[in-house]
GROMACS .gro file of C-alpha atoms in nm:
model
  386
    1MET     CA    1  15.131   6.089   1.626
    2ALA     CA    2  14.856   6.026   1.369
    3LYS     CA    3  14.713   5.677   1.342
    4ARG     CA    4  14.894   5.446   1.102
    5LEU     CA    5  14.646   5.340   0.839
    6LYS     CA    6  14.574   5.016   0.656
    7ILE     CA    7  14.518   5.108   0.292
    8GLY     CA    8  14.413   4.895  -0.002
    9ILE     CA    9  14.526   5.013  -0.346
   10THR     CA   10  14.382   4.894  -0.677
   11CYS     CA   11  14.517   5.006  -1.012
   12TYR     CA   12  14.600   4.875  -1.356
   13PRO     CA   13  14.932   4.709  -1.268
   14THR     CA   14  15.087   4.701  -1.615
   15LEU     CA   15  15.263   4.986  -1.798
   16GLY     CA   16  15.083   5.320  -1.777
   17GLY     CA   17  15.098   5.644  -1.584
   18SER     CA   18  14.816   5.561  -1.343
   19GLY     CA   19  14.976   5.231  -1.244
   20VAL     CA   20  15.312   5.400  -1.194
   21VAL     CA   21  15.166   5.672  -0.972
   22ALA     CA   22  14.953   5.429  -0.770
   23THR     CA   23  15.244   5.194  -0.708
   24GLU     CA   24  15.490   5.468  -0.619
   25LEU     CA   25  15.233   5.624  -0.385
   26GLY     CA   26  15.187   5.292  -0.208
   27LYS     CA   27  15.562   5.253  -0.162
   28LEU     CA   28  15.594   5.604  -0.021
   29LEU     CA   29  15.303   5.554   0.219
   30ALA     CA   30  15.461   5.229   0.338
   31GLU     CA   31  15.783   5.416   0.411
   32LYS     CA   32  15.583   5.646   0.639
   33GLY     CA   33  15.460   5.345   0.837
   34HIS     CA   34  15.122   5.281   0.678
   35GLU     CA   35  15.028   4.923   0.587
   36ILE     CA   36  14.966   4.894   0.212
   37HIS     CA   37  14.777   4.614   0.039
   38PHE     CA   38  14.781   4.604  -0.342
   39ILE     CA   39  14.472   4.427  -0.479
   40THR     CA   40  14.528   4.367  -0.850
   41HIS     CA   41  14.531   4.090  -1.112
   42SER     CA   42  14.912   4.089  -1.128
   43VAL     CA   43  15.203   4.237  -0.936
   44PRO     CA   44  15.242   4.609  -1.023
   45PHE     CA   45  15.547   4.635  -1.245
   46ARG     CA   46  15.702   4.918  -1.040
   47LEU     CA   47  15.661   4.735  -0.707
   48GLY     CA   48  16.008   4.582  -0.721
   49GLN     CA   49  16.157   4.373  -0.444
   50PHE     CA   50  16.014   4.296  -0.101
   51GLN     CA   51  15.944   4.601   0.111
   52LYS     CA   52  15.827   4.635   0.468
   53ASN     CA   53  15.456   4.716   0.513
   54ILE     CA   54  15.362   4.620   0.155
   55PHE     CA   55  15.146   4.320   0.068
   56TYR     CA   56  15.007   4.189  -0.259
   57HIS     CA   57  14.673   4.012  -0.308
   58GLU     CA   58  14.609   3.854  -0.648
   59VAL     CA   59  14.263   3.875  -0.804
   60GLU     CA   60  14.179   3.538  -0.958
   61VAL     CA   61  13.891   3.520  -1.205
   62ASN     CA   62  13.641   3.234  -1.194
   63ASP     CA   63  13.642   3.050  -1.526
   64TYR     CA   64  13.313   2.866  -1.469
   65TYR     CA   65  13.203   2.733  -1.809
   66VAL     CA   66  12.869   2.919  -1.823
   67PHE     CA   67  13.051   3.255  -1.824
   68ARG     CA   68  13.103   3.374  -2.179
   69TYR     CA   69  13.337   3.645  -2.049
   70PRO     CA   70  13.536   3.600  -1.725
   71PRO     CA   71  13.371   3.824  -1.460
   72TYR     CA   72  13.683   4.014  -1.353
   73ASP     CA   73  13.487   4.304  -1.202
   74LEU     CA   74  13.292   4.076  -0.968
   75SER     CA   75  13.606   3.884  -0.875
   76LEU     CA   76  13.782   4.211  -0.795
   77ALA     CA   77  13.495   4.336  -0.578
   78SER     CA   78  13.484   4.006  -0.392
   79LYS     CA   79  13.862   4.008  -0.339
   80MET     CA   80  13.848   4.368  -0.214
   81ALA     CA   81  13.583   4.274   0.043
   82GLN     CA   82  13.780   3.967   0.148
   83VAL     CA   83  14.103   4.164   0.202
   84VAL     CA   84  13.919   4.443   0.385
   85LYS     CA   85  13.769   4.191   0.628
   86ASN     CA   86  14.079   3.979   0.678
   87GLN     CA   87  14.325   4.266   0.706
   88GLN     CA   88  14.086   4.520   0.866
   89LEU     CA   89  14.159   4.787   0.608
   90ASP     CA   90  14.058   5.146   0.675
   91VAL     CA   91  14.053   5.278   0.318
   92LEU     CA   92  14.035   5.151  -0.037
   93HIS     CA   93  14.214   5.385  -0.276
   94VAL     CA   94  14.125   5.298  -0.634
   95HIS     CA   95  14.274   5.444  -0.949
   96TYR     CA   96  14.025   5.481  -1.238
   97ALA     CA   97  13.650   5.505  -1.202
   98VAL     CA   98  13.574   5.193  -1.406
   99PRO     CA   99  13.580   4.929  -1.302
  100HIS     CA  100  13.770   5.005  -0.984
  101ALA     CA  101  13.546   5.266  -0.817
  102VAL     CA  102  13.238   5.058  -0.895
  103CYS     CA  103  13.407   4.748  -0.750
  104ALA     CA  104  13.503   4.943  -0.437
  105PHE     CA  105  13.138   5.048  -0.397
  106LEU     CA  106  13.030   4.682  -0.417
  107ALA     CA  107  13.297   4.584  -0.163
  108LYS     CA  108  13.172   4.854   0.071
  109GLN     CA  109  12.820   4.718   0.040
  110MET     CA  110  12.954   4.377   0.145
  111VAL     CA  111  13.161   4.486   0.445
  112GLY     CA  112  12.984   4.797   0.576
  113ASP     CA  113  13.006   5.176   0.575
  114HIS     CA  114  13.305   5.180   0.809
  115LEU     CA  115  13.513   5.119   0.495
  116LYS     CA  116  13.598   5.442   0.316
  117THR     CA  117  13.675   5.466  -0.055
  118VAL     CA  118  13.890   5.718  -0.241
  119THR     CA  119  13.886   5.733  -0.622
  120THR     CA  120  14.157   5.899  -0.831
  121LEU     CA  121  14.067   5.990  -1.189
  122HIS     CA  122  14.362   5.968  -1.427
  123GLY     CA  123  14.210   6.049  -1.764
  124THR     CA  124  14.109   5.763  -1.991
  125ASP     CA  125  13.814   5.672  -1.769
  126ILE     CA  126  13.680   6.021  -1.846
  127THR     CA  127  13.831   6.131  -2.177
  128VAL     CA  128  13.751   5.802  -2.353
  129LEU     CA  129  13.512   5.579  -2.158
  130ALA     CA  130  13.284   5.859  -2.039
  131GLN     CA  131  13.221   5.944  -2.404
  132ASP     CA  132  13.034   5.612  -2.430
  133GLU     CA  133  12.669   5.672  -2.342
  134SER     CA  134  12.631   5.312  -2.224
  135LEU     CA  135  12.896   5.366  -1.955
  136LYS     CA  136  12.817   5.718  -1.837
  137ASP     CA  137  12.571   5.622  -1.564
  138LEU     CA  138  12.807   5.356  -1.432
  139ILE     CA  139  13.103   5.595  -1.419
  140ARG     CA  140  12.887   5.864  -1.259
  141MET     CA  141  12.775   5.621  -0.989
  142GLY     CA  142  13.132   5.509  -0.918
  143ILE     CA  143  13.237   5.869  -0.867
  144ASN     CA  144  12.934   5.977  -0.665
  145MET     CA  145  12.950   5.674  -0.435
  146SER     CA  146  13.315   5.738  -0.345
  147ASP     CA  147  13.386   5.905  -0.012
  148ALA     CA  148  13.644   6.126  -0.179
  149VAL     CA  149  13.743   6.185  -0.540
  150THR     CA  150  14.067   6.330  -0.672
  151ALA     CA  151  14.188   6.410  -1.024
  152VAL     CA  152  14.535   6.470  -1.158
  153SER     CA  153  14.469   6.805  -1.331
  154LYS     CA  154  14.230   7.098  -1.335
  155ASP     CA  155  14.152   7.020  -1.698
  156LEU     CA  156  14.043   6.668  -1.604
  157ILE     CA  157  13.820   6.803  -1.327
  158CYS     CA  158  13.649   7.037  -1.572
  159GLU     CA  159  13.602   6.763  -1.830
  160THR     CA  160  13.458   6.527  -1.569
  161ARG     CA  161  13.204   6.788  -1.458
  162ASP     CA  162  13.108   6.874  -1.816
  163LEU     CA  163  13.070   6.517  -1.942
  164LEU     CA  164  12.903   6.361  -1.639
  165ASP     CA  165  12.731   6.657  -1.472
  166ILE     CA  166  12.916   6.579  -1.149
  167THR     CA  167  12.854   6.816  -0.859
  168LYS     CA  168  13.045   6.613  -0.600
  169PRO     CA  169  13.369   6.785  -0.491
  170ILE     CA  170  13.675   6.665  -0.684
  171GLU     CA  171  14.008   6.752  -0.526
  172LEU     CA  172  14.305   6.846  -0.741
  173THR     CA  173  14.597   6.619  -0.655
  174TYR     CA  174  14.872   6.631  -0.913
  175ASN     CA  175  15.092   6.340  -1.007
  176PHE     CA  176  15.442   6.341  -0.862
  177VAL     CA  177  15.794   6.210  -0.901
  178ASP     CA  178  16.019   6.062  -0.635
  179LYS     CA  179  16.309   6.306  -0.615
  180ARG     CA  180  16.537   6.023  -0.501
  181VAL     CA  181  16.479   5.847  -0.834
  182TYR     CA  182  16.422   6.126  -1.085
  183TYR     CA  183  16.719   6.359  -1.102
  184PRO     CA  184  16.984   6.432  -1.368
  185ARG     CA  185  17.208   6.126  -1.398
  186GLU     CA  186  17.565   6.122  -1.520
  187CYS     CA  187  17.534   5.896  -1.822
  188SER     CA  188  17.785   6.019  -2.081
  189SER     CA  189  17.886   5.660  -2.159
  190LEU     CA  190  17.528   5.556  -2.234
  191ARG     CA  191  17.468   5.872  -2.436
  192SER     CA  192  17.772   5.801  -2.654
  193ASP     CA  193  17.609   5.474  -2.763
  194PHE     CA  194  17.347   5.675  -2.952
  195ALA     CA  195  17.496   6.013  -3.044
  196SER     CA  196  17.827   6.185  -3.098
  197LYS     CA  197  17.934   6.481  -2.886
  198ASP     CA  198  17.811   6.736  -3.140
  199GLU     CA  199  17.467   6.574  -3.178
  200LYS     CA  200  17.153   6.644  -2.975
  201ILE     CA  201  16.910   6.376  -2.858
  202LEU     CA  202  16.534   6.417  -2.890
  203MET     CA  203  16.321   6.159  -2.710
  204HIS     CA  204  15.963   6.039  -2.697
  205ILE     CA  205  15.824   5.796  -2.439
  206SER     CA  206  15.471   5.654  -2.459
  207ASN     CA  207  15.250   5.353  -2.522
  208PHE     CA  208  15.245   5.438  -2.893
  209ARG     CA  209  14.869   5.489  -2.914
  210PRO     CA  210  14.714   5.718  -3.181
  211VAL     CA  211  14.641   5.985  -2.919
  212LYS     CA  212  15.019   6.031  -2.875
  213ARG     CA  213  15.054   6.142  -3.240
  214LEU     CA  214  15.373   5.951  -3.317
  215SER     CA  215  15.373   6.077  -3.676
  216ASP     CA  216  15.403   6.430  -3.537
  217VAL     CA  217  15.700   6.318  -3.327
  218VAL     CA  218  15.876   6.195  -3.640
  219ASP     CA  219  15.784   6.506  -3.839
  220ILE     CA  220  15.915   6.736  -3.565
  221PHE     CA  221  16.240   6.543  -3.557
  222ALA     CA  222  16.276   6.552  -3.934
  223LYS     CA  223  16.247   6.931  -3.929
  224VAL     CA  224  16.489   6.967  -3.638
  225ALA     CA  225  16.745   6.730  -3.791
  226LYS     CA  226  16.770   6.953  -4.100
  227GLU     CA  227  16.893   7.239  -3.881
  228VAL     CA  228  17.060   7.070  -3.582
  229PRO     CA  229  17.265   6.748  -3.588
  230SER     CA  230  17.048   6.517  -3.382
  231ARG     CA  231  16.912   6.172  -3.307
  232LEU     CA  232  16.565   6.053  -3.208
  233LEU     CA  233  16.513   5.791  -2.938
  234LEU     CA  234  16.171   5.626  -2.918
  235VAL     CA  235  16.095   5.449  -2.591
  236GLY     CA  236  15.795   5.220  -2.558
  237GLU     CA  237  15.575   4.999  -2.772
  238GLY     CA  238  15.216   4.998  -2.889
  239PRO     CA  239  14.970   4.977  -3.178
  240ASP     CA  240  15.120   5.264  -3.379
  241LEU     CA  241  15.471   5.118  -3.388
  242PRO     CA  242  15.440   4.983  -3.747
  243LYS     CA  243  15.307   5.319  -3.872
  244VAL     CA  244  15.597   5.502  -3.710
  245GLN     CA  245  15.850   5.265  -3.861
  246GLN     CA  246  15.693   5.316  -4.204
  247ARG     CA  247  15.699   5.695  -4.166
  248ILE     CA  248  16.065   5.688  -4.067
  249ARG     CA  249  16.147   5.480  -4.376
  250GLN     CA  250  15.952   5.721  -4.597
  251LEU     CA  251  16.159   6.012  -4.468
  252GLY     CA  252  16.487   5.820  -4.493
  253LEU     CA  253  16.565   5.862  -4.123
  254GLN     CA  254  16.635   5.498  -4.034
  255ASP     CA  255  16.998   5.565  -3.939
  256ARG     CA  256  16.904   5.856  -3.709
  257VAL     CA  257  16.621   5.694  -3.511
  258HIS     CA  258  16.668   5.436  -3.236
  259PHE     CA  259  16.391   5.217  -3.091
  260LEU     CA  260  16.457   5.132  -2.727
  261GLY     CA  261  16.136   4.939  -2.655
  262LYS     CA  262  15.995   4.938  -2.303
  263GLN     CA  263  16.234   5.046  -2.031
  264ASP     CA  264  16.207   5.013  -1.652
  265ASP     CA  265  16.484   5.257  -1.548
  266VAL     CA  266  16.321   5.555  -1.718
  267ALA     CA  267  16.517   5.816  -1.522
  268GLN     CA  268  16.845   5.679  -1.657
  269VAL     CA  269  16.714   5.683  -2.014
  270ILE     CA  270  16.563   6.034  -1.988
  271SER     CA  271  16.889   6.175  -1.856
  272ILE     CA  272  17.062   6.122  -2.190
  273ALA     CA  273  16.804   6.335  -2.373
  274ASP     CA  274  16.822   6.706  -2.453
  275VAL     CA  275  16.451   6.747  -2.530
  276MET     CA  276  16.135   6.545  -2.464
  277LEU     CA  277  15.869   6.550  -2.738
  278LEU     CA  278  15.506   6.528  -2.625
  279PRO     CA  279  15.274   6.642  -2.909
  280SER     CA  280  14.970   6.447  -2.777
  281GLU     CA  281  14.615   6.541  -2.872
  282LYS     CA  282  14.492   6.431  -2.527
  283GLU     CA  283  14.693   6.419  -2.207
  284SER     CA  284  14.519   6.448  -1.872
  285PHE     CA  285  14.849   6.525  -1.699
  286GLY     CA  286  15.156   6.420  -1.896
  287LEU     CA  287  15.359   6.221  -1.644
  288VAL     CA  288  15.649   6.170  -1.883
  289ALA     CA  289  15.690   6.549  -1.909
  290LEU     CA  290  15.718   6.567  -1.530
  291GLU     CA  291  15.970   6.283  -1.523
  292ALA     CA  292  16.171   6.466  -1.789
  293MET     CA  293  16.144   6.794  -1.600
  294ALA     CA  294  16.278   6.631  -1.284
  295CYS     CA  295  16.577   6.508  -1.485
  296GLY     CA  296  16.640   6.858  -1.622
  297VAL     CA  297  16.503   6.785  -1.970
  298PRO     CA  298  16.265   7.044  -2.122
  299THR     CA  299  15.948   6.935  -2.301
  300ILE     CA  300  15.837   7.046  -2.645
  301GLY     CA  301  15.467   6.965  -2.651
  302SER     CA  302  15.110   7.053  -2.735
  303ILE     CA  303  14.850   7.268  -2.566
  304ALA     CA  304  14.640   6.970  -2.467
  305GLY     CA  305  14.466   6.865  -2.148
  306GLY     CA  306  14.674   6.912  -1.836
  307ILE     CA  307  15.009   6.969  -2.010
  308PRO     CA  308  14.991   7.352  -1.972
  309GLU     CA  309  14.941   7.304  -1.594
  310LEU     CA  310  15.271   7.119  -1.586
  311VAL     CA  311  15.487   7.281  -1.854
  312THR     CA  312  15.515   7.657  -1.826
  313HIS     CA  313  15.553   7.789  -2.182
  314GLY     CA  314  15.881   7.974  -2.230
  315GLU     CA  315  16.011   7.874  -1.885
  316THR     CA  316  16.020   7.495  -1.850
  317GLY     CA  317  15.948   7.410  -2.211
  318TYR     CA  318  15.747   7.522  -2.511
  319LEU     CA  319  15.388   7.446  -2.611
  320SER     CA  320  15.212   7.479  -2.946
  321PRO     CA  321  14.866   7.402  -3.083
  322ILE     CA  322  14.797   7.034  -3.148
  323GLY     CA  323  14.941   6.928  -3.483
  324ASP     CA  324  15.152   7.242  -3.534
  325THR     CA  325  15.477   7.057  -3.596
  326ASP     CA  326  15.637   7.362  -3.760
  327SER     CA  327  15.604   7.560  -3.437
  328MET     CA  328  15.718   7.269  -3.221
  329ALA     CA  329  16.023   7.213  -3.439
  330ALA     CA  330  16.108   7.584  -3.439
  331ASN     CA  331  16.088   7.591  -3.058
  332ALA     CA  332  16.314   7.287  -3.033
  333ILE     CA  333  16.567   7.438  -3.273
  334GLN     CA  334  16.573   7.767  -3.081
  335LEU     CA  335  16.629   7.584  -2.754
  336LEU     CA  336  16.897   7.350  -2.885
  337ARG     CA  337  17.091   7.625  -3.063
  338ASN     CA  338  17.108   7.860  -2.763
  339PRO     CA  339  17.319   7.718  -2.477
  340GLU     CA  340  17.235   8.002  -2.235
  341LEU     CA  341  16.861   7.972  -2.299
  342TYR     CA  342  16.885   7.596  -2.258
  343ARG     CA  343  17.066   7.635  -1.925
  344LYS     CA  344  16.794   7.867  -1.790
  345VAL     CA  345  16.512   7.638  -1.901
  346ARG     CA  346  16.688   7.334  -1.757
  347GLU     CA  347  16.732   7.504  -1.418
  348ALA     CA  348  16.367   7.613  -1.420
  349CYS     CA  349  16.265   7.253  -1.492
  350LEU     CA  350  16.456   7.121  -1.193
  351HIS     CA  351  16.320   7.388  -0.959
  352ARG     CA  352  15.956   7.343  -1.066
  353ALA     CA  353  15.966   6.964  -1.041
  354ARG     CA  354  16.124   6.970  -0.695
  355SER     CA  355  15.915   7.250  -0.548
  356GLN     CA  356  15.566   7.171  -0.681
  357PHE     CA  357  15.552   6.803  -0.779
  358CYS     CA  358  15.779   6.629  -0.531
  359ASN     CA  359  15.680   6.301  -0.367
  360ASP     CA  360  15.673   6.436  -0.010
  361LEU     CA  361  15.422   6.707  -0.097
  362ILE     CA  362  15.174   6.488  -0.284
  363THR     CA  363  15.201   6.195  -0.040
  364ALA     CA  364  15.111   6.430   0.245
  365GLU     CA  365  14.812   6.552   0.045
  366TYR     CA  366  14.680   6.197   0.004
  367GLU     CA  367  14.732   6.131   0.375
  368ARG     CA  368  14.523   6.437   0.454
  369ILE     CA  369  14.243   6.302   0.232
  370TYR     CA  370  14.251   5.960   0.399
  371TYR     CA  371  14.227   6.104   0.748
  372LYS     CA  372  13.951   6.340   0.639
  373VAL     CA  373  13.723   6.063   0.504
  374LEU     CA  374  13.789   5.860   0.819
  375GLY     CA  375  13.696   6.156   1.040
  376ILE     CA  376  14.036   6.151   1.209
  377GLU     CA  377  14.195   6.478   1.312
  378ALA     CA  378  14.561   6.458   1.225
  379GLU     CA  379  14.839   6.711   1.189
  380ILE     CA  380  15.002   6.652   0.853
  381PRO     CA  381  15.304   6.884   0.823
  382VAL     CA  382  15.335   7.046   0.481
  383PRO     CA  383  15.676   6.938   0.346
  384VAL     CA  384  15.910   7.195   0.200
  385CYS     CA  385  16.040   7.056  -0.126
  386ASP     CA  386  16.324   7.203  -0.326
   0.00000   0.00000   0.00000
């Protein structure tokens, strides 16, 4: 039996795809017997109730009066080193290059080279922060000083290499969904709260940032609603919420659009939808599309970032150029008007999510990476997911 590992995980613990993936990964690793220590400024929102083998260590920032800005990065690095020493951790797995990979490097300098660090790139640290010339060298160092680096899509790997001139190997490790959580739910009662039996439900879930193109979501829905009786459910909150509300009022769609705010039980909410809308202009992976796929809901989206690696055009959804709301609406209308086509796409969604992005498969891949950086030979069976 392979050695049970002690793994520290640092992520942004609030809402966001990277925090979701990091937290779910930690929970799955704990189920397999590994000891997991979350080192973050607050409890990860998906952590839930007490679980065996999972521990939380809060990062507290020194508010000494001479500091104009609280030195969170230094506090995090110090806390990482403290937990590594006290708990004898084998690996620090950090999500995002800045500041987490840089902090892990500092922690390693404090405790010694026996500590191994793994960095997972999720997108914003490359697609946004790496565009800033003042941060490029810092991000490059965080990546190069890691013992192993993974990224959640081929597109993100290519962008990282192009922007930062990285030659260090970056392993492709896709995001995943827990098949025990994400599956089609029976929720006809909940669905009836928003739509009648002859109406379709289109849904969008995000943090309502400009990159998600919320105006396109509303425009797509407006076009679809003219042809197919339907409702739009918007899940989440963010800076573009007022703009979206204004656009909906301009189009006179107030009585057909429902705002659900932030939701924890996303699988339950997704299961009432017929189509997921994801017209983003940047999307390193598109976790919400995978969550929808696992619930049997096709995605209508854009050809952006890693989305085409996840959504197979014409099989598990439909993709169009960024901003082409006419094409996206036409694809949605075709899908919603054709029950047999919808059934085939739905079945393809379920098969692809279970066979290629299931939790067992990706968890085993991360285990292999941990053992590799530690120089431990371990047989990690490749799970068969379907």
